[in-house]
PDB file of C-alpha atoms in Angstrom:
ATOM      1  CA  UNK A   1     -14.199  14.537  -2.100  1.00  0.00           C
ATOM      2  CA  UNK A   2     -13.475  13.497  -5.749  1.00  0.00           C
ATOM      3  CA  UNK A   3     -15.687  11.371  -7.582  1.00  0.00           C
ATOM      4  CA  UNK A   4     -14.988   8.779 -10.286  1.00  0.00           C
ATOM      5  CA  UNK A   5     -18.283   7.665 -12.390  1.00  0.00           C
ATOM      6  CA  UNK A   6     -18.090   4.201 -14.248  1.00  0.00           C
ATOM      7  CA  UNK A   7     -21.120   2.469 -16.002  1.00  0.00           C
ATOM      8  CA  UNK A   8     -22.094   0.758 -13.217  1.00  0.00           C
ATOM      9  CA  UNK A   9     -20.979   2.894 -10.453  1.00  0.00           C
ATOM     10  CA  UNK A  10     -19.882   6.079  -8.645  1.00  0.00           C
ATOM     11  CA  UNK A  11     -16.835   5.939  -6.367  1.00  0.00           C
ATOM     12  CA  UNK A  12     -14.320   8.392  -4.451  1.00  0.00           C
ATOM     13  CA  UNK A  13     -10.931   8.117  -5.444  1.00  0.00           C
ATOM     14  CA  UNK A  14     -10.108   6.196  -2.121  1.00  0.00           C
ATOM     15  CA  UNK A  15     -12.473   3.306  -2.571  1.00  0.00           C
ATOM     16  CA  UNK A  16     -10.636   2.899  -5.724  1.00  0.00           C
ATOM     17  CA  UNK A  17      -7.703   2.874  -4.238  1.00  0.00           C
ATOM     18  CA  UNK A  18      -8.923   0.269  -1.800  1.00  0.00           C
ATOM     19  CA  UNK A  19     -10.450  -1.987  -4.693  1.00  0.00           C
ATOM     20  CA  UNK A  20      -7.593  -1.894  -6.544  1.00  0.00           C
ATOM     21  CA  UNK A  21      -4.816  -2.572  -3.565  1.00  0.00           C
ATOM     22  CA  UNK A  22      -7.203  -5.524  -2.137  1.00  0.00           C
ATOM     23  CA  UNK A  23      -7.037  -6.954  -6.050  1.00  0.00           C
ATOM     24  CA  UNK A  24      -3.454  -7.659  -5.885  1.00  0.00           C
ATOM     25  CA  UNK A  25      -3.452  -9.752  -3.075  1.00  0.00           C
ATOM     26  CA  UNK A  26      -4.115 -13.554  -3.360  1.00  0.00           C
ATOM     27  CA  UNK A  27      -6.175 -16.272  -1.249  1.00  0.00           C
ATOM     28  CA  UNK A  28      -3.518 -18.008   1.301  1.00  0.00           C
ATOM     29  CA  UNK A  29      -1.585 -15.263   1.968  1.00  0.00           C
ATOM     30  CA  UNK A  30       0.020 -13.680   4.877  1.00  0.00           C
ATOM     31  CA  UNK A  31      -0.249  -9.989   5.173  1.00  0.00           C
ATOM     32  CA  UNK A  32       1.605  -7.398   7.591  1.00  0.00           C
ATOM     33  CA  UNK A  33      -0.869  -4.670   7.089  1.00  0.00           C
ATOM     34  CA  UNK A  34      -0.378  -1.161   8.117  1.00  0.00           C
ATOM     35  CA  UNK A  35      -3.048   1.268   9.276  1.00  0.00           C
ATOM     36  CA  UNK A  36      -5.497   3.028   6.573  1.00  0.00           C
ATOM     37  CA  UNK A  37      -6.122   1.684   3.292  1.00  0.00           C
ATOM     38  CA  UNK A  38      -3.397  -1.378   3.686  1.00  0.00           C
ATOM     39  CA  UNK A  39      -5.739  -2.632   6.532  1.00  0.00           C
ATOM     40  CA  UNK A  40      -9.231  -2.062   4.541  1.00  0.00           C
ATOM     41  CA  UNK A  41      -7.995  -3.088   1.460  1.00  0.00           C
ATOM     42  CA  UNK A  42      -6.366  -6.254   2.242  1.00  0.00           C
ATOM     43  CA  UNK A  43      -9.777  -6.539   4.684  1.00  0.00           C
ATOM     44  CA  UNK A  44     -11.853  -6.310   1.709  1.00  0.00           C
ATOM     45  CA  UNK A  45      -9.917  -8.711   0.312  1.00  0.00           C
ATOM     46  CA  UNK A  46     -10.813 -11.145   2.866  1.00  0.00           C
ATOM     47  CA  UNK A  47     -14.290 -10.567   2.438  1.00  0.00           C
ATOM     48  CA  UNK A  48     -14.640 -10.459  -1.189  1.00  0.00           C
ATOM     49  CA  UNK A  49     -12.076 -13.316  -2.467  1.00  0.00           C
ATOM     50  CA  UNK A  50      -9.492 -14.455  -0.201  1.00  0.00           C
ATOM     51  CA  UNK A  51     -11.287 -16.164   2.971  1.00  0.00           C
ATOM     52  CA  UNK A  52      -7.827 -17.808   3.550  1.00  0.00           C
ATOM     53  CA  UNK A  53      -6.105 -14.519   4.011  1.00  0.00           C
ATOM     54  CA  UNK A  54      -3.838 -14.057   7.132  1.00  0.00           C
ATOM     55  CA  UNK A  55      -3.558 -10.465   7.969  1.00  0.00           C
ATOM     56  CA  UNK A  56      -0.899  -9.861  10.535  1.00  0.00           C
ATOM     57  CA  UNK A  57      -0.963  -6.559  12.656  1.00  0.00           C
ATOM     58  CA  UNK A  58       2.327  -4.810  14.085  1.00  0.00           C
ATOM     59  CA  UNK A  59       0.927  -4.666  17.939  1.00  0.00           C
ATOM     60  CA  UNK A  60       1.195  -8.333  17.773  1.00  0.00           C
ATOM     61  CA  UNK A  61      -2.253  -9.458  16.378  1.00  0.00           C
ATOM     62  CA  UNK A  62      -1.820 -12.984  14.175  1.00  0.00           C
ATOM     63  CA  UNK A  63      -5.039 -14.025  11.669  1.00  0.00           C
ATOM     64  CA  UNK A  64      -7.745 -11.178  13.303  1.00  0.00           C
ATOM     65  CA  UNK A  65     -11.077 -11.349  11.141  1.00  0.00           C
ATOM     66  CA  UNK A  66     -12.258  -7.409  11.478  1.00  0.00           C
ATOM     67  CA  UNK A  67     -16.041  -6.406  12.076  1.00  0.00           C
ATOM     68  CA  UNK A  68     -17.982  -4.939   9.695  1.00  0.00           C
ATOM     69  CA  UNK A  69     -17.944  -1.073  10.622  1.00  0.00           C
ATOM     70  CA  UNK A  70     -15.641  -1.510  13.439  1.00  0.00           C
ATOM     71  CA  UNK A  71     -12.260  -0.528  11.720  1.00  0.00           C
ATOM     72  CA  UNK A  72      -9.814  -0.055  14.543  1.00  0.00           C
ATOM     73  CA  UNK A  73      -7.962   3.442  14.145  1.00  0.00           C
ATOM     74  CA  UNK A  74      -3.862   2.176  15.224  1.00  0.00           C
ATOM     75  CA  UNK A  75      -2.877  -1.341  14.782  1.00  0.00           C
ATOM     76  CA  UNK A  76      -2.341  -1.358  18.512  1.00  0.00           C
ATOM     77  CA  UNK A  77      -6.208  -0.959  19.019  1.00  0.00           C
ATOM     78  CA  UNK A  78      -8.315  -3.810  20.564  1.00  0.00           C
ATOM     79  CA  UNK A  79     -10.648  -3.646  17.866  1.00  0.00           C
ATOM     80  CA  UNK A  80      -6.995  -5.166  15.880  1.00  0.00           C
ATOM     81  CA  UNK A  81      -7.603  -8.534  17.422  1.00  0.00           C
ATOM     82  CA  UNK A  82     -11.132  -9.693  17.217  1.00  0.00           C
ATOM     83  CA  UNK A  83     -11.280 -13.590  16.154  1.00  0.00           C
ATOM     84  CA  UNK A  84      -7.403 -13.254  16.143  1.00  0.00           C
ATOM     85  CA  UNK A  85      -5.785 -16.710  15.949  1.00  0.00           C
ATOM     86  CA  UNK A  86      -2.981 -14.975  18.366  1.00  0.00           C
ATOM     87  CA  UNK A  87      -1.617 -12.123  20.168  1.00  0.00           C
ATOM     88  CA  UNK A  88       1.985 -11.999  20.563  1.00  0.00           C
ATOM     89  CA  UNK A  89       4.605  -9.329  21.911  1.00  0.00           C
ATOM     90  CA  UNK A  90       5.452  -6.879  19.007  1.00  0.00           C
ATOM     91  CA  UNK A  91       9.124  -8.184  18.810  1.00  0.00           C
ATOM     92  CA  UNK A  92       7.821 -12.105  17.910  1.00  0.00           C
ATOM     93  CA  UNK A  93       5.784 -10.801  15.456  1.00  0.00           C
ATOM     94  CA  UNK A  94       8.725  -9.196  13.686  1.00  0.00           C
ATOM     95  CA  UNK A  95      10.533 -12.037  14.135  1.00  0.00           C
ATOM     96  CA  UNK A  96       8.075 -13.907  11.762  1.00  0.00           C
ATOM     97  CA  UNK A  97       9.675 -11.166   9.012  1.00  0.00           C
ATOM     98  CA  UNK A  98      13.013 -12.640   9.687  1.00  0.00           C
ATOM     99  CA  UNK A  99      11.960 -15.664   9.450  1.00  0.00           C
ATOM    100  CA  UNK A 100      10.594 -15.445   6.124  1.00  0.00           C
ATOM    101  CA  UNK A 101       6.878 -16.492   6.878  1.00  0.00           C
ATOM    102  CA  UNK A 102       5.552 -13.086   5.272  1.00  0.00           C
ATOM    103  CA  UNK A 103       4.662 -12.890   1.731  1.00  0.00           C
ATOM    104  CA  UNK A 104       3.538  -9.391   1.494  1.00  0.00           C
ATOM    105  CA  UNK A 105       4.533  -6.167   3.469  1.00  0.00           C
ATOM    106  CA  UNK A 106       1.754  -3.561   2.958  1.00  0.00           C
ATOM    107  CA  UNK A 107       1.674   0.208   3.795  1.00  0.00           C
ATOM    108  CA  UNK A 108       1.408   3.685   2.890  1.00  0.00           C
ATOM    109  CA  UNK A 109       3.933   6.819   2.642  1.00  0.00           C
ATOM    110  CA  UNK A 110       4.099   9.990   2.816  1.00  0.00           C
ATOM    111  CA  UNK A 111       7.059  10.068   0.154  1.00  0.00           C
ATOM    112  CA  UNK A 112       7.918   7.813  -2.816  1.00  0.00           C
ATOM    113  CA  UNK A 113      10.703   7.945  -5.111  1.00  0.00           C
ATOM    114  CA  UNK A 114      11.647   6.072  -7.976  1.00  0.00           C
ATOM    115  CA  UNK A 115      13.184   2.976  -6.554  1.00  0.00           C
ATOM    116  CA  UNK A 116      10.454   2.774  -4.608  1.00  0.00           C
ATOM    117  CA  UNK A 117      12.082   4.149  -0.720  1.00  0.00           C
ATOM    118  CA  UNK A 118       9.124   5.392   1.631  1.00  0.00           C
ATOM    119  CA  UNK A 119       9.792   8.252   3.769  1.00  0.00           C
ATOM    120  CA  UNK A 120       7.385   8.466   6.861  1.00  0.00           C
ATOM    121  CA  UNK A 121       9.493   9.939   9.293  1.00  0.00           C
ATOM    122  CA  UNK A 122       9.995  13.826   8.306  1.00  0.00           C
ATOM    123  CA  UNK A 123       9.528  16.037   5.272  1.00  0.00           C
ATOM    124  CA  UNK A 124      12.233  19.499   4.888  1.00  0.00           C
ATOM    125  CA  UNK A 125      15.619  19.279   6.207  1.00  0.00           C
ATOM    126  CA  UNK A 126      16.024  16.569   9.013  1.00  0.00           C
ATOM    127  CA  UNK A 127      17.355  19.567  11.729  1.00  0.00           C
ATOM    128  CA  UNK A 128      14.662  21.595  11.395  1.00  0.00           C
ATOM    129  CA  UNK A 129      11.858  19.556   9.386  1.00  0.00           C
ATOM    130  CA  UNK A 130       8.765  21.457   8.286  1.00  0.00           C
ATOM    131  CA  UNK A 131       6.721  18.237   8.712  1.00  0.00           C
ATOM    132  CA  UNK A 132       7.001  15.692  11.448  1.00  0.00           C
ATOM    133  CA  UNK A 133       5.544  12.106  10.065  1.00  0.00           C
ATOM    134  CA  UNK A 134       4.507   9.331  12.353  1.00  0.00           C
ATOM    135  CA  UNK A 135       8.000   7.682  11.760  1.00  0.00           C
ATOM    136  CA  UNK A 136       8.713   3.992  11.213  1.00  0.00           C
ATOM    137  CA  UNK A 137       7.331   2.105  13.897  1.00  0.00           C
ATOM    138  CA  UNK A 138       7.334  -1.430  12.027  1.00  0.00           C
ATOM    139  CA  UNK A 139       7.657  -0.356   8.267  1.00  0.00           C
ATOM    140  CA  UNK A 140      11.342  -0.629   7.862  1.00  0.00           C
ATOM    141  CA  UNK A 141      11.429  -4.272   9.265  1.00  0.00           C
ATOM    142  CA  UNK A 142       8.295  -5.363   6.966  1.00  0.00           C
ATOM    143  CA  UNK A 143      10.268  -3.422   3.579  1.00  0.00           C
ATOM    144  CA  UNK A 144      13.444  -5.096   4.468  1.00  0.00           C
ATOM    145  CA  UNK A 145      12.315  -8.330   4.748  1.00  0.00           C
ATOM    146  CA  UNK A 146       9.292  -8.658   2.432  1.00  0.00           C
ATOM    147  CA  UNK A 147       7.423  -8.004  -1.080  1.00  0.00           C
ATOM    148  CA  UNK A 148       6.046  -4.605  -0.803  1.00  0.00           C
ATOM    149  CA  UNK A 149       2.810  -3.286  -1.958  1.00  0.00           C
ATOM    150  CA  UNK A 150       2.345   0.283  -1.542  1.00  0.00           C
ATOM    151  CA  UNK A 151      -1.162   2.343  -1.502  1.00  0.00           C
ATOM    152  CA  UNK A 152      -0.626   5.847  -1.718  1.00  0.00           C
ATOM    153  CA  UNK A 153      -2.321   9.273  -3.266  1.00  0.00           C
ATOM    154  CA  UNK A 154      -0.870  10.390  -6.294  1.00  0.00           C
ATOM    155  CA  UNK A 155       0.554  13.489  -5.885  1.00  0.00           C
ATOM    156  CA  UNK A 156       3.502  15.792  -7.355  1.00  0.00           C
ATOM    157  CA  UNK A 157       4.853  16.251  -3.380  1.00  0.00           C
ATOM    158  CA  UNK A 158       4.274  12.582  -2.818  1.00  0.00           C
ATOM    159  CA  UNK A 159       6.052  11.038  -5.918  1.00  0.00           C
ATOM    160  CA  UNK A 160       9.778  13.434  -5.557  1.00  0.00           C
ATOM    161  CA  UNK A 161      13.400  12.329  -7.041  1.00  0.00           C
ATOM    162  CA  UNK A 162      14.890  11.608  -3.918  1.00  0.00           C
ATOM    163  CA  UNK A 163      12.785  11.590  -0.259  1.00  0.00           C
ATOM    164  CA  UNK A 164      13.623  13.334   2.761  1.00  0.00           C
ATOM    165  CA  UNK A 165      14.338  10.478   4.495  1.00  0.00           C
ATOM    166  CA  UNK A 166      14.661   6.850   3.879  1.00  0.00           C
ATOM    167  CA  UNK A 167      12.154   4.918   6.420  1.00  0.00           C
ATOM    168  CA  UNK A 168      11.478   2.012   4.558  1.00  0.00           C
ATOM    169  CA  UNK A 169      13.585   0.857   1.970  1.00  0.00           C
ATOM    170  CA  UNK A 170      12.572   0.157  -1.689  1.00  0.00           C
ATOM    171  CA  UNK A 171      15.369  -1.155  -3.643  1.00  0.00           C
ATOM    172  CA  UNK A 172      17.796   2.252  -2.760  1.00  0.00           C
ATOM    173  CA  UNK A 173      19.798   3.229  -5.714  1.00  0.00           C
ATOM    174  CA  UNK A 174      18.599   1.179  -8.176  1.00  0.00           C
ATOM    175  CA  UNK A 175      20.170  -1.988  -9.657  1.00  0.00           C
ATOM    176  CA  UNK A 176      22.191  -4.239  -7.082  1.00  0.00           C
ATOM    177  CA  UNK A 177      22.207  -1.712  -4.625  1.00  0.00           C
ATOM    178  CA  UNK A 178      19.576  -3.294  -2.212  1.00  0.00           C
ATOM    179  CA  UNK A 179      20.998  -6.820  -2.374  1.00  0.00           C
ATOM    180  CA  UNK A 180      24.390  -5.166  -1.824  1.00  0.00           C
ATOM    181  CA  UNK A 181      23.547  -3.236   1.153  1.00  0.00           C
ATOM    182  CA  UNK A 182      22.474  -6.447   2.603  1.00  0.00           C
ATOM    183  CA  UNK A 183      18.783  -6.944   1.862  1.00  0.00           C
ATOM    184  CA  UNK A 184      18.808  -9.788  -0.521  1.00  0.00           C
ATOM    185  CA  UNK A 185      14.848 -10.739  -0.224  1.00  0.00           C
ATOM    186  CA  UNK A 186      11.824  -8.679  -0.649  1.00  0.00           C
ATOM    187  CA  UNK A 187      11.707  -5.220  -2.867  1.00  0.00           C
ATOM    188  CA  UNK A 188       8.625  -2.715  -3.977  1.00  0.00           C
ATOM    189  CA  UNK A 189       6.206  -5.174  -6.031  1.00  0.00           C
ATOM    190  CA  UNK A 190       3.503  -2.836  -6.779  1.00  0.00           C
ATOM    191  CA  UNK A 191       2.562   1.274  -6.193  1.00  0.00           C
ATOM    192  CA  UNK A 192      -0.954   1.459  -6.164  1.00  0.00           C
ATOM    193  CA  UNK A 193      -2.261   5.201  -6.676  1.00  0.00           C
ATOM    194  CA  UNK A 194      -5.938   6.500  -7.633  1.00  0.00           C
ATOM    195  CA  UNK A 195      -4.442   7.020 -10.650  1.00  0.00           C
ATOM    196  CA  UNK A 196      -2.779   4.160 -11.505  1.00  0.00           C
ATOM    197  CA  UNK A 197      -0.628   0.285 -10.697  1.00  0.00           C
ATOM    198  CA  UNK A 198       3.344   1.065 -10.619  1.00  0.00           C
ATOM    199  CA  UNK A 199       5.969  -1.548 -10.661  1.00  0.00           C
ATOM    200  CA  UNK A 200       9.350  -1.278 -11.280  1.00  0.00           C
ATOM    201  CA  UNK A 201      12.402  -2.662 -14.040  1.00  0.00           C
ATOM    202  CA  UNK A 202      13.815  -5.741 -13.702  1.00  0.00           C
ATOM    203  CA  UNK A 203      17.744  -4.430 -14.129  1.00  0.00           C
ATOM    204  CA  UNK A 204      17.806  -0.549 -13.167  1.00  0.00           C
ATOM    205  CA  UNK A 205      14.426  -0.772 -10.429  1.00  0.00           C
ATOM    206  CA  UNK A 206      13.106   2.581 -11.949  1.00  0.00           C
ATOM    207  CA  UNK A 207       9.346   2.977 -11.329  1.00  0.00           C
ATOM    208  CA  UNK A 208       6.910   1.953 -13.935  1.00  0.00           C
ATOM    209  CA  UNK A 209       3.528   2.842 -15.126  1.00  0.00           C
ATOM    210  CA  UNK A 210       1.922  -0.725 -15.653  1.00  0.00           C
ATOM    211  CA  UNK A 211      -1.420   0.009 -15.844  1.00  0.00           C
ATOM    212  CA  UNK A 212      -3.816   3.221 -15.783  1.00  0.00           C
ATOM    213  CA  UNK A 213      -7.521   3.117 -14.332  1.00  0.00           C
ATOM    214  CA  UNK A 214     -10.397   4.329 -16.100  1.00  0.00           C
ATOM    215  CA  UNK A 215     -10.398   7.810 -17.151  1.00  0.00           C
ATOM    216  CA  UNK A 216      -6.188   8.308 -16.497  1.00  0.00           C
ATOM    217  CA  UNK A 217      -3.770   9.303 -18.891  1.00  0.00           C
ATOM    218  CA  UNK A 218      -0.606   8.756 -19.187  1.00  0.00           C
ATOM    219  CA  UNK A 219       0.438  12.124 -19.202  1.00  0.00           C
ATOM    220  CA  UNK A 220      -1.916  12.934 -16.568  1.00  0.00           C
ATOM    221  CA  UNK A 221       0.341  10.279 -13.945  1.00  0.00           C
ATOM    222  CA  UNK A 222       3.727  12.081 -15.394  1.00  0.00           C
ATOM    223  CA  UNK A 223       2.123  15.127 -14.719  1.00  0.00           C
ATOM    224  CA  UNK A 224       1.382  14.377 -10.897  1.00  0.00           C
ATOM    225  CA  UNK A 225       4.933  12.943 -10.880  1.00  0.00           C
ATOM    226  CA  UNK A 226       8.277  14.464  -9.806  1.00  0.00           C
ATOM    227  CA  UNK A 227      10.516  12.065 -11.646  1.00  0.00           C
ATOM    228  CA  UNK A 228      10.413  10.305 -14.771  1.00  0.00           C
ATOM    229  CA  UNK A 229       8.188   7.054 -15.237  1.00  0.00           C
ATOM    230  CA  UNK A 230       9.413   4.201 -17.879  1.00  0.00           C
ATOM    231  CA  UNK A 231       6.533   3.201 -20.142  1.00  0.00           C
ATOM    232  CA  UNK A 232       6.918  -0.087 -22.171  1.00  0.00           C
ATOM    233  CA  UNK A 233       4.599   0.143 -24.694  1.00  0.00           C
ATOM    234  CA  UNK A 234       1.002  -0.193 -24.529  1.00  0.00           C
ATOM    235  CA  UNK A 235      -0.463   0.713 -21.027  1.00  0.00           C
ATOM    236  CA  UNK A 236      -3.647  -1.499 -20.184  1.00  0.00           C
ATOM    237  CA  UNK A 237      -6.554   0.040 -18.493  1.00  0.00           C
ATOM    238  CA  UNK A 238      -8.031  -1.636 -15.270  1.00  0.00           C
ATOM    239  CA  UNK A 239     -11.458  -2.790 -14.579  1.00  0.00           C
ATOM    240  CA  UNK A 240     -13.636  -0.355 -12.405  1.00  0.00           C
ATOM    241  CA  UNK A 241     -14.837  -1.110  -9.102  1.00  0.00           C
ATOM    242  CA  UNK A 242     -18.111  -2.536  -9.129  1.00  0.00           C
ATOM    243  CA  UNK A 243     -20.828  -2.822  -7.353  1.00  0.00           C
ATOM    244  CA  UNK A 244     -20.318  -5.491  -5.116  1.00  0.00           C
ATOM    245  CA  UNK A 245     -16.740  -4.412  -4.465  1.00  0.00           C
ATOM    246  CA  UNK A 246     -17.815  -0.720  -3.184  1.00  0.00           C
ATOM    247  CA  UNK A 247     -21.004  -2.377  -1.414  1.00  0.00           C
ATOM    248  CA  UNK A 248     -18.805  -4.708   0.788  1.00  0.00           C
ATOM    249  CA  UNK A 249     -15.893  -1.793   1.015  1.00  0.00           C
ATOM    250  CA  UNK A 250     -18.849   1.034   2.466  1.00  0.00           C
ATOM    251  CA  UNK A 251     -20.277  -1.712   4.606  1.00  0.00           C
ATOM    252  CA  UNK A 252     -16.787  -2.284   6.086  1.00  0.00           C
ATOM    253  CA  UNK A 253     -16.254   1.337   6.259  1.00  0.00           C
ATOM    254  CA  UNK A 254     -19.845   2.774   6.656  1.00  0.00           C
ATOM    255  CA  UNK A 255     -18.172   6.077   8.368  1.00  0.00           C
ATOM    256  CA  UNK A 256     -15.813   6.465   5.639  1.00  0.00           C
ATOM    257  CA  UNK A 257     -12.559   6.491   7.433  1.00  0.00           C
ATOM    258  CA  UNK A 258     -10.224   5.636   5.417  1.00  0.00           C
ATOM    259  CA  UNK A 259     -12.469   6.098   2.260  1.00  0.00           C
ATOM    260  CA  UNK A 260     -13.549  10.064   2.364  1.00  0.00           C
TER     261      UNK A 260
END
């Protein structure tokens, strides 16, 4: 488990992952969170900032409020609706997507690549994979059809020129290309990585390097990259978790299940 020292506090590289994902989101909100650190960050956001917060679940779940050490493992899980405002069939809460009622989409990937497509269906060649991924389930409905956030490891086989498959798309080719395919709304917003916050060019939707956390380089994020990164002059560096961030994040997650 890697460990990240500030001035005021010690932290693994996934509770800064979580901090820094549950910053991004804002009070008022509705969320489609997936499983993992999409579901504790945007549940530490609750907690921390955004009381006001409406976290929707794919298994149907509308506004749950989740318990303190009682993460629920799929978003299917009972644990997914405690305090919920609702519980609907999976296909009306997809239909809440379409109807534009979503303001963020947010999830994880196996694969990245620079416009921002997720694969998490397959890694090798698609007849005889090396790798078989959970698959889609709701993610290419919530990247089609909302403004993604993305919370991911970064790693050199994670962050690759072109992935394996497209599950969930970013904005494709670049440029026009998702508008022209026929996805005029949403697009990748932000990559959040333990190493850094990603977003991506206006015109040609190549991946950015926006800010680094404490500690990062930027040749250090190229380095764990498989493509090129723009850069636009100065990079900021974020604020470290602190205290009362990782206290409310290990109290949510006292097992460390998504934060190991």
């Amino acid at each position: 488990m890697t460990k990240h020292q500030s001035k005021d506090a010690t932290y693994t590289a996934s509770e800064l992952l979580c901090v820094m994902a549950a910053r991004l989101l804002k009070d008022g909100q509705i969320v489609f969170a997936g499983i993992g650190v999409p579901l504790l960050a945007a549940t530490l956001a609750q907690h921390q900032f955004a009381p006001h917060l409406t976290i929707l679940f794919e298994g149907g779940t509308i506004g749950p409020r989740i318990v303190p050490g009682e993460l629920p493992p799929s978003t299917n899980e009972q644990r997914c609706t405690r305090y919920a405002n609702m519980v609907l069939p999976i296909t009306d809460v997809l239909l809440l997507l379409q109807r534009g009622y979503v303001d963020v989409g947010f999830m994880g990937g196996a694969q990245i690549d620079r416009y921002g497509n997720l694969n998490s269906s397959f890694i090798g060649d698609p007849a005889k994979p090396k790798t078989r991924l959970p698959g889609t389930g709701g993610g290419n409905d919530i990247a089609s059809l909302a403004q993604m956030i993305v919370a991911m490891k970064h790693e050199k086989r994670r962050f690759v020129e072109k992935v394996d498959f497209v599950t969930s798309p970013g904005y494709l080719r670049g440029g026009t290309s998702r508008a022209d395919s026929g996805l005029p709304a949403g697009g990748m917003f932000r990559v959040v990585t333990d190493l850094a916050i990603l977003g991506f060019d206006e015109k040609t939707r190549h991946m950015k390097i926006l800010a680094l956390h404490p500690g990062v380089t930027v040749d250090q994020v190229q380095e764990n990259t498989g493509f090129k990164l723009d850069l636009n002059g100065e990079v900021p560096v974020t604020e470290p978790p602190t205290e009362r961030e990782l206290a409310v994040l290990r109290k949510l997650d006292p097992q460390r299940l998504y934060t190991s």
